[in-house]
Amino acid sequence: MIGRTEAGMTEVDRRVVPTRTRVWRAESSSVLVATVVLVLLIGVLRPAFLTFGQLKDVLNGSVYVALLAAGMAFLLAMREIDLSVGAMFGLSLISTALLMRDGFDPWLSCLAGIALGALLGLANALVVRHIAIPAFVATLATMQLYRGLAVALGDGQQVTGLPLEHSFFSVLGGDFLGLPVSVWILVVVTAGLTVVLRWTPFGYRVRSIGSNPDAAAFSGISIPRTRLYVLVLVGAVAGLAGVLGLAFFTSGDPNIGVGFELQAIAAAVIGGTPLRGGVATVVGAVFGAVLLGVVSSGLVYFSIPANWSSFATGLVVLLAVGVDSALRRRQRARESMLGL
């Protein structure tokens, strides 16, 4: 008889996990290889693309979607999706800008913006828990609420008149060791979230729920509580992205962040986090965002209208999903050969 271990995993499950881990690593590394190849290909055709300044701009422009994608990886690992991350990004940015314009200390306003993101994530979690609807549906509604609130607070106009001479803008909007500070923050956040997802009990619970919700619940894991923590985490990351966006753009646009939620999901999927749940890669999600940034910038170098950016993104996602499907078929064939 097959014995059941922690989080409801059987001994068979434990033999399957190494195979899944290898597939996950292959998907995660393949997006990095694809990004490098694409950069070199564009560089061969348009040498100016390979200048340090241009590559730095691509990285800097990818930071915000990359942060959202890093948080989205946690949700996808649980078979959940948050469609409000772009709106939370925009509302946090606008709110932080309004506080600064009204005379509040920029650094305290920065903390308030991150806290607001966490509170918005908590609101999402409470809606999901108490109305008993899927996160996809709940965040579809809150996306409209948060977006409408951002437009209303900004009166439909850009928030300007900020204290640009303050250290907040020179530090978070500046460079360190040749790279934007926002890129270094992305590296730190990516490393931290990777540790949380892969080597902590919380990350284990997240992956267990996505792998087998019934077994996870049977083993004593609280799915509602874990979902709440993840949604709050995603909100806080969106708030951080909004604060960094304000430091870079130096003004608040009520329409900023539109479409970021779909880009974040696309980046996570491209990076090797499958929609079926159970496994995820924060690093891969970040690389996926960078790949989308390279695609978007490459279109500009070839004088292709910006309207084609969404088409190119969709094509990249289709290719990534196709590769994921092929890897899953290969995994099932291998498990079948092993008799699992």
Coordinates of C-alpha atoms in Angstrom, one line a residue:
M1 CA 0.0 0.0 0.0
I2 CA 1.3 3.4 -0.9
G3 CA 2.0 5.5 2.1
R4 CA 0.9 9.2 2.4
T5 CA 3.3 11.7 3.6
E6 CA 3.1 15.4 4.5
A7 CA 0.6 17.6 2.7
G8 CA -1.1 14.5 1.3
M9 CA 1.7 13.5 -1.0
T10 CA 2.1 9.9 -1.7
E11 CA 5.3 8.1 -2.3
V12 CA 4.4 8.0 -6.0
D13 CA 4.0 11.8 -5.9
R14 CA 7.5 12.1 -4.4
R15 CA 9.0 10.1 -7.3
V16 CA 7.1 12.3 -9.8
V17 CA 8.3 15.6 -8.2
P18 CA 12.0 15.3 -9.4
T19 CA 10.7 14.9 -13.0
R20 CA 8.4 17.9 -12.7
T21 CA 11.3 19.9 -11.2
R22 CA 13.5 19.1 -14.1
V23 CA 10.8 20.2 -16.5
W24 CA 10.3 23.4 -14.5
R25 CA 14.0 24.1 -14.6
A26 CA 14.1 23.5 -18.4
E27 CA 11.2 25.9 -18.9
S28 CA 12.8 28.6 -16.6
S29 CA 16.1 28.4 -18.4
S30 CA 14.7 28.3 -21.9
V31 CA 13.1 31.8 -21.6
L32 CA 16.5 33.2 -20.6
V33 CA 18.1 31.6 -23.6
A34 CA 15.3 32.9 -25.8
T35 CA 15.8 36.4 -24.5
V36 CA 19.5 36.3 -25.2
V37 CA 19.0 35.0 -28.7
L38 CA 16.3 37.6 -29.4
V39 CA 18.6 40.4 -28.1
L40 CA 21.5 39.2 -30.3
L41 CA 19.2 38.8 -33.3
I42 CA 17.8 42.3 -33.0
G43 CA 21.4 43.5 -32.4
V44 CA 22.7 42.0 -35.6
L45 CA 19.9 43.7 -37.6
R46 CA 20.0 46.9 -35.6
P47 CA 23.4 47.3 -33.9
A48 CA 22.2 50.3 -31.9
F49 CA 20.0 48.0 -29.9
L50 CA 23.1 46.4 -28.3
T51 CA 24.3 49.7 -26.7
F52 CA 24.4 49.6 -22.9
G53 CA 22.0 52.5 -22.6
Q54 CA 19.4 50.8 -24.7
L55 CA 19.7 47.5 -22.8
K56 CA 19.5 49.4 -19.6
D57 CA 16.3 51.1 -20.7
V58 CA 14.8 47.7 -21.6
L59 CA 15.6 46.4 -18.2
N60 CA 14.2 49.5 -16.5
G61 CA 11.0 49.4 -18.5
S62 CA 10.5 45.7 -17.6
V63 CA 10.8 46.2 -13.8
Y64 CA 7.1 47.0 -13.1
V65 CA 5.6 44.1 -15.1
A66 CA 8.4 41.8 -13.7
L67 CA 7.4 42.6 -10.1
L68 CA 3.8 41.9 -10.9
A69 CA 4.7 38.7 -12.6
A70 CA 6.8 37.6 -9.6
G71 CA 3.8 37.9 -7.4
M72 CA 1.5 36.3 -10.0
A73 CA 3.7 33.2 -10.0
F74 CA 2.5 32.5 -6.4
L75 CA -1.1 32.8 -7.5
L76 CA -0.7 30.6 -10.6
A77 CA 1.0 28.0 -8.5
M78 CA -2.3 27.8 -6.6
R79 CA -4.4 27.8 -9.8
E80 CA -5.5 31.3 -9.1
I81 CA -5.3 34.6 -11.1
D82 CA -5.5 38.2 -9.9
L83 CA -6.7 40.5 -12.7
S84 CA -6.5 43.6 -10.5
V85 CA -2.6 43.9 -10.2
G86 CA -2.4 46.5 -12.9
A87 CA -5.1 48.6 -11.3
M88 CA -3.4 48.2 -7.8
F89 CA -0.2 49.4 -9.4
G90 CA -1.9 52.5 -10.8
L91 CA -3.9 53.3 -7.6
S92 CA -0.8 52.9 -5.4
L93 CA 1.2 55.2 -7.8
I94 CA -1.6 57.8 -7.9
S95 CA -2.2 57.8 -4.1
T96 CA 1.5 58.1 -3.4
A97 CA 1.8 61.0 -5.8
L98 CA -1.2 62.8 -4.2
L99 CA 0.3 62.4 -0.7
M100 CA 3.5 64.0 -1.9
R101 CA 1.8 66.8 -3.7
D102 CA -0.2 67.6 -0.5
G103 CA 3.0 68.0 1.5
F104 CA 3.6 64.6 3.1
D105 CA 7.1 63.3 3.4
P106 CA 7.9 61.3 0.2
W107 CA 9.5 58.4 2.1
L108 CA 6.5 58.1 4.3
S109 CA 4.3 58.4 1.3
C110 CA 6.3 55.6 -0.3
L111 CA 5.6 53.3 2.7
A112 CA 1.9 54.3 2.5
G113 CA 1.8 53.3 -1.2
I114 CA 3.2 49.9 -0.4
A115 CA 0.8 49.5 2.5
L116 CA -2.1 50.5 0.3
G117 CA -1.2 47.8 -2.2
A118 CA -1.3 45.3 0.6
L119 CA -4.7 46.5 1.8
L120 CA -6.0 46.3 -1.7
G121 CA -4.8 42.7 -1.9
L122 CA -6.5 42.1 1.5
A123 CA -9.7 43.5 0.1
N124 CA -9.5 41.1 -2.8
A125 CA -9.0 38.2 -0.4
L126 CA -12.0 39.2 1.7
V127 CA -14.2 39.4 -1.4
V128 CA -13.1 36.0 -2.5
R129 CA -13.6 34.5 1.0
H130 CA -16.9 36.0 2.1
I131 CA -18.7 36.2 -1.2
A132 CA -17.4 32.8 -2.1
I133 CA -16.5 33.5 -5.7
P134 CA -13.3 32.6 -7.6
A135 CA -10.4 35.0 -7.4
F136 CA -10.6 35.5 -11.2
V137 CA -14.1 36.8 -11.0
A138 CA -13.6 38.8 -7.8
T139 CA -10.5 40.6 -9.1
L140 CA -12.2 41.3 -12.4
A141 CA -14.6 43.4 -10.5
T142 CA -12.1 45.0 -8.2
M143 CA -9.9 45.8 -11.2
Q144 CA -12.7 48.1 -12.4
L145 CA -13.2 49.5 -8.9
Y146 CA -9.5 50.3 -8.3
R147 CA -9.0 51.7 -11.8
G148 CA -12.1 53.9 -11.4
L149 CA -10.9 55.1 -8.0
A150 CA -7.5 56.0 -9.4
V151 CA -9.1 58.1 -12.2
A152 CA -11.4 59.8 -9.7
L153 CA -8.7 60.6 -7.2
G154 CA -6.5 62.1 -10.0
D155 CA -9.6 63.9 -11.4
G156 CA -8.7 62.3 -14.8
Q157 CA -5.5 64.3 -15.0
Q158 CA -1.8 63.7 -14.3
V159 CA -0.7 64.4 -10.8
T160 CA 2.2 66.9 -11.0
G161 CA 3.9 69.4 -8.7
L162 CA 5.8 66.8 -6.8
P163 CA 9.0 67.6 -4.8
L164 CA 11.4 66.3 -7.5
E165 CA 14.4 67.6 -5.6
H166 CA 13.7 65.2 -2.7
S167 CA 16.0 62.2 -2.2
F168 CA 13.1 59.8 -2.9
F169 CA 13.4 60.6 -6.6
S170 CA 17.1 60.8 -6.8
V171 CA 17.6 57.5 -5.0
L172 CA 14.8 55.3 -6.3
G173 CA 14.8 57.0 -9.7
G174 CA 18.6 57.0 -10.0
D175 CA 21.4 54.5 -10.8
F176 CA 23.6 52.4 -8.6
L177 CA 26.7 50.6 -10.0
G178 CA 25.6 51.5 -13.5
L179 CA 22.1 50.0 -13.3
P180 CA 18.8 51.6 -12.2
V181 CA 18.0 51.2 -8.5
S182 CA 14.7 49.7 -9.5
V183 CA 16.5 46.9 -11.2
W184 CA 18.5 46.1 -8.1
I185 CA 15.3 46.2 -6.0
L186 CA 13.8 43.7 -8.6
V187 CA 16.8 41.4 -8.1
V188 CA 16.4 41.5 -4.3
V189 CA 12.6 40.9 -4.4
T190 CA 13.1 38.1 -6.9
A191 CA 15.6 36.4 -4.7
G192 CA 13.5 36.8 -1.6
L193 CA 10.3 35.5 -3.2
T194 CA 12.2 32.6 -4.7
V195 CA 13.4 31.6 -1.3
V196 CA 9.9 32.0 0.1
L197 CA 8.3 29.9 -2.6
R198 CA 10.8 27.1 -2.8
W199 CA 12.3 26.7 0.7
T200 CA 9.7 27.8 3.3
P201 CA 6.6 26.0 4.7
F202 CA 4.5 28.8 3.3
G203 CA 5.8 28.2 -0.2
Y204 CA 5.3 24.5 0.2
R205 CA 1.7 25.0 1.1
V206 CA 1.2 27.3 -1.9
R207 CA 2.5 24.6 -4.2
S208 CA 0.7 21.8 -2.5
I209 CA -2.6 23.5 -2.9
G210 CA -2.0 24.0 -6.6
S211 CA -0.8 20.4 -7.0
N212 CA -3.7 18.7 -5.3
P213 CA -6.2 20.9 -3.4
D214 CA -8.1 18.0 -1.9
A215 CA -5.0 16.4 -0.5
A216 CA -3.7 19.7 0.8
A217 CA -7.0 20.3 2.6
F218 CA -7.0 16.8 3.9
S219 CA -3.5 17.2 5.4
G220 CA -4.7 20.3 7.3
I221 CA -3.5 23.1 5.0
S222 CA -6.0 26.1 5.2
I223 CA -6.6 27.0 1.6
P224 CA -8.6 30.2 2.4
R225 CA -5.9 31.5 4.8
T226 CA -3.1 30.7 2.3
R227 CA -4.9 32.4 -0.5
L228 CA -5.4 35.4 1.7
Y229 CA -1.7 35.7 2.4
V230 CA -0.8 35.3 -1.2
L231 CA -3.3 38.0 -2.4
V232 CA -1.9 40.4 0.3
L233 CA 1.6 39.6 -0.9
V234 CA 0.6 40.3 -4.5
G235 CA -0.9 43.6 -3.5
A236 CA 2.2 44.6 -1.6
V237 CA 4.4 43.8 -4.6
A238 CA 2.0 45.8 -6.8
G239 CA 2.3 48.7 -4.4
L240 CA 6.1 48.5 -4.5
A241 CA 6.0 48.5 -8.3
G242 CA 3.7 51.6 -8.2
V243 CA 6.1 53.5 -5.9
L244 CA 9.1 52.6 -8.1
G245 CA 7.0 53.7 -11.1
L246 CA 6.4 57.1 -9.5
A247 CA 10.1 57.6 -8.8
F248 CA 10.9 57.0 -12.5
F249 CA 8.0 58.8 -14.2
T250 CA 8.0 61.7 -11.6
S251 CA 4.2 62.2 -12.1
G252 CA 1.0 60.2 -11.6
D253 CA -1.0 59.2 -14.6
P254 CA -4.4 57.8 -13.7
N255 CA -4.3 55.5 -16.8
I256 CA -0.9 54.0 -16.1
G257 CA -0.8 50.2 -15.6
V258 CA -3.6 49.4 -18.0
G259 CA -2.9 46.0 -19.4
F260 CA -0.2 45.2 -16.9
E261 CA -2.2 42.3 -15.5
L262 CA -2.3 40.5 -18.8
Q263 CA 1.4 41.1 -19.3
A264 CA 2.2 39.8 -15.9
I265 CA 0.2 36.6 -16.5
A266 CA 1.9 36.3 -19.9
A267 CA 5.3 36.8 -18.4
A268 CA 4.7 34.2 -15.7
V269 CA 3.5 31.6 -18.2
I270 CA 6.3 32.4 -20.7
G271 CA 8.8 32.0 -17.8
G272 CA 7.6 28.4 -17.0
T273 CA 4.8 28.8 -14.5
P274 CA 2.0 26.7 -15.9
L275 CA -1.7 27.5 -15.5
R276 CA -2.3 24.0 -14.1
G277 CA -0.7 24.9 -10.8
G278 CA 1.6 23.0 -8.5
V279 CA 4.9 24.5 -9.7
A280 CA 6.1 28.0 -10.3
T281 CA 9.3 29.9 -10.9
V282 CA 9.7 33.5 -9.8
V283 CA 12.9 33.9 -11.7
G284 CA 11.3 32.6 -14.9
A285 CA 8.4 35.0 -14.5
V286 CA 10.9 37.9 -14.2
F287 CA 12.8 36.7 -17.3
G288 CA 9.5 36.4 -19.1
A289 CA 8.8 40.1 -18.4
V290 CA 12.2 41.0 -19.7
L291 CA 11.5 39.0 -22.9
L292 CA 8.3 40.9 -23.4
G293 CA 10.2 44.1 -22.9
V294 CA 12.7 43.1 -25.5
V295 CA 9.9 42.2 -28.0
S296 CA 8.2 45.6 -27.4
S297 CA 11.5 47.5 -27.8
G298 CA 12.5 45.5 -30.8
L299 CA 9.3 46.5 -32.6
V300 CA 10.2 50.1 -32.2
Y301 CA 13.6 49.5 -33.8
F302 CA 12.0 48.0 -36.8
S303 CA 9.5 50.9 -37.1
I304 CA 6.6 48.6 -36.4
P305 CA 3.5 50.5 -35.1
A306 CA 3.0 50.1 -31.3
N307 CA -0.5 48.7 -32.0
W308 CA 1.3 45.4 -33.1
S309 CA 2.8 45.1 -29.6
S310 CA -0.2 43.2 -28.2
F311 CA -0.2 40.9 -31.3
A312 CA 3.5 40.1 -30.7
T313 CA 2.9 39.5 -27.0
G314 CA 0.1 37.1 -27.8
L315 CA 2.2 35.3 -30.3
V316 CA 5.0 34.8 -27.8
V317 CA 2.5 33.5 -25.2
L318 CA 1.1 31.0 -27.8
L319 CA 4.7 29.8 -28.4
A320 CA 5.4 29.5 -24.7
V321 CA 2.1 27.6 -24.1
G322 CA 3.0 25.3 -27.0
V323 CA 6.4 24.5 -25.5
D324 CA 4.8 23.9 -22.1
S325 CA 2.3 21.5 -23.7
A326 CA 5.1 19.6 -25.4
L327 CA 7.0 19.4 -22.2
R328 CA 4.0 18.1 -20.3
R329 CA 3.4 15.4 -23.0
R330 CA 7.1 14.4 -22.6
Q331 CA 6.7 14.3 -18.9
R332 CA 3.6 12.1 -19.0
A333 CA 5.4 9.7 -21.4
R334 CA 8.3 9.5 -19.1
E335 CA 6.1 8.8 -16.1
S336 CA 4.3 6.1 -18.1
M337 CA 7.5 4.4 -18.9
L338 CA 8.4 4.5 -15.2
G339 CA 5.1 3.0 -14.4
L340 CA 4.0 5.9 -12.2

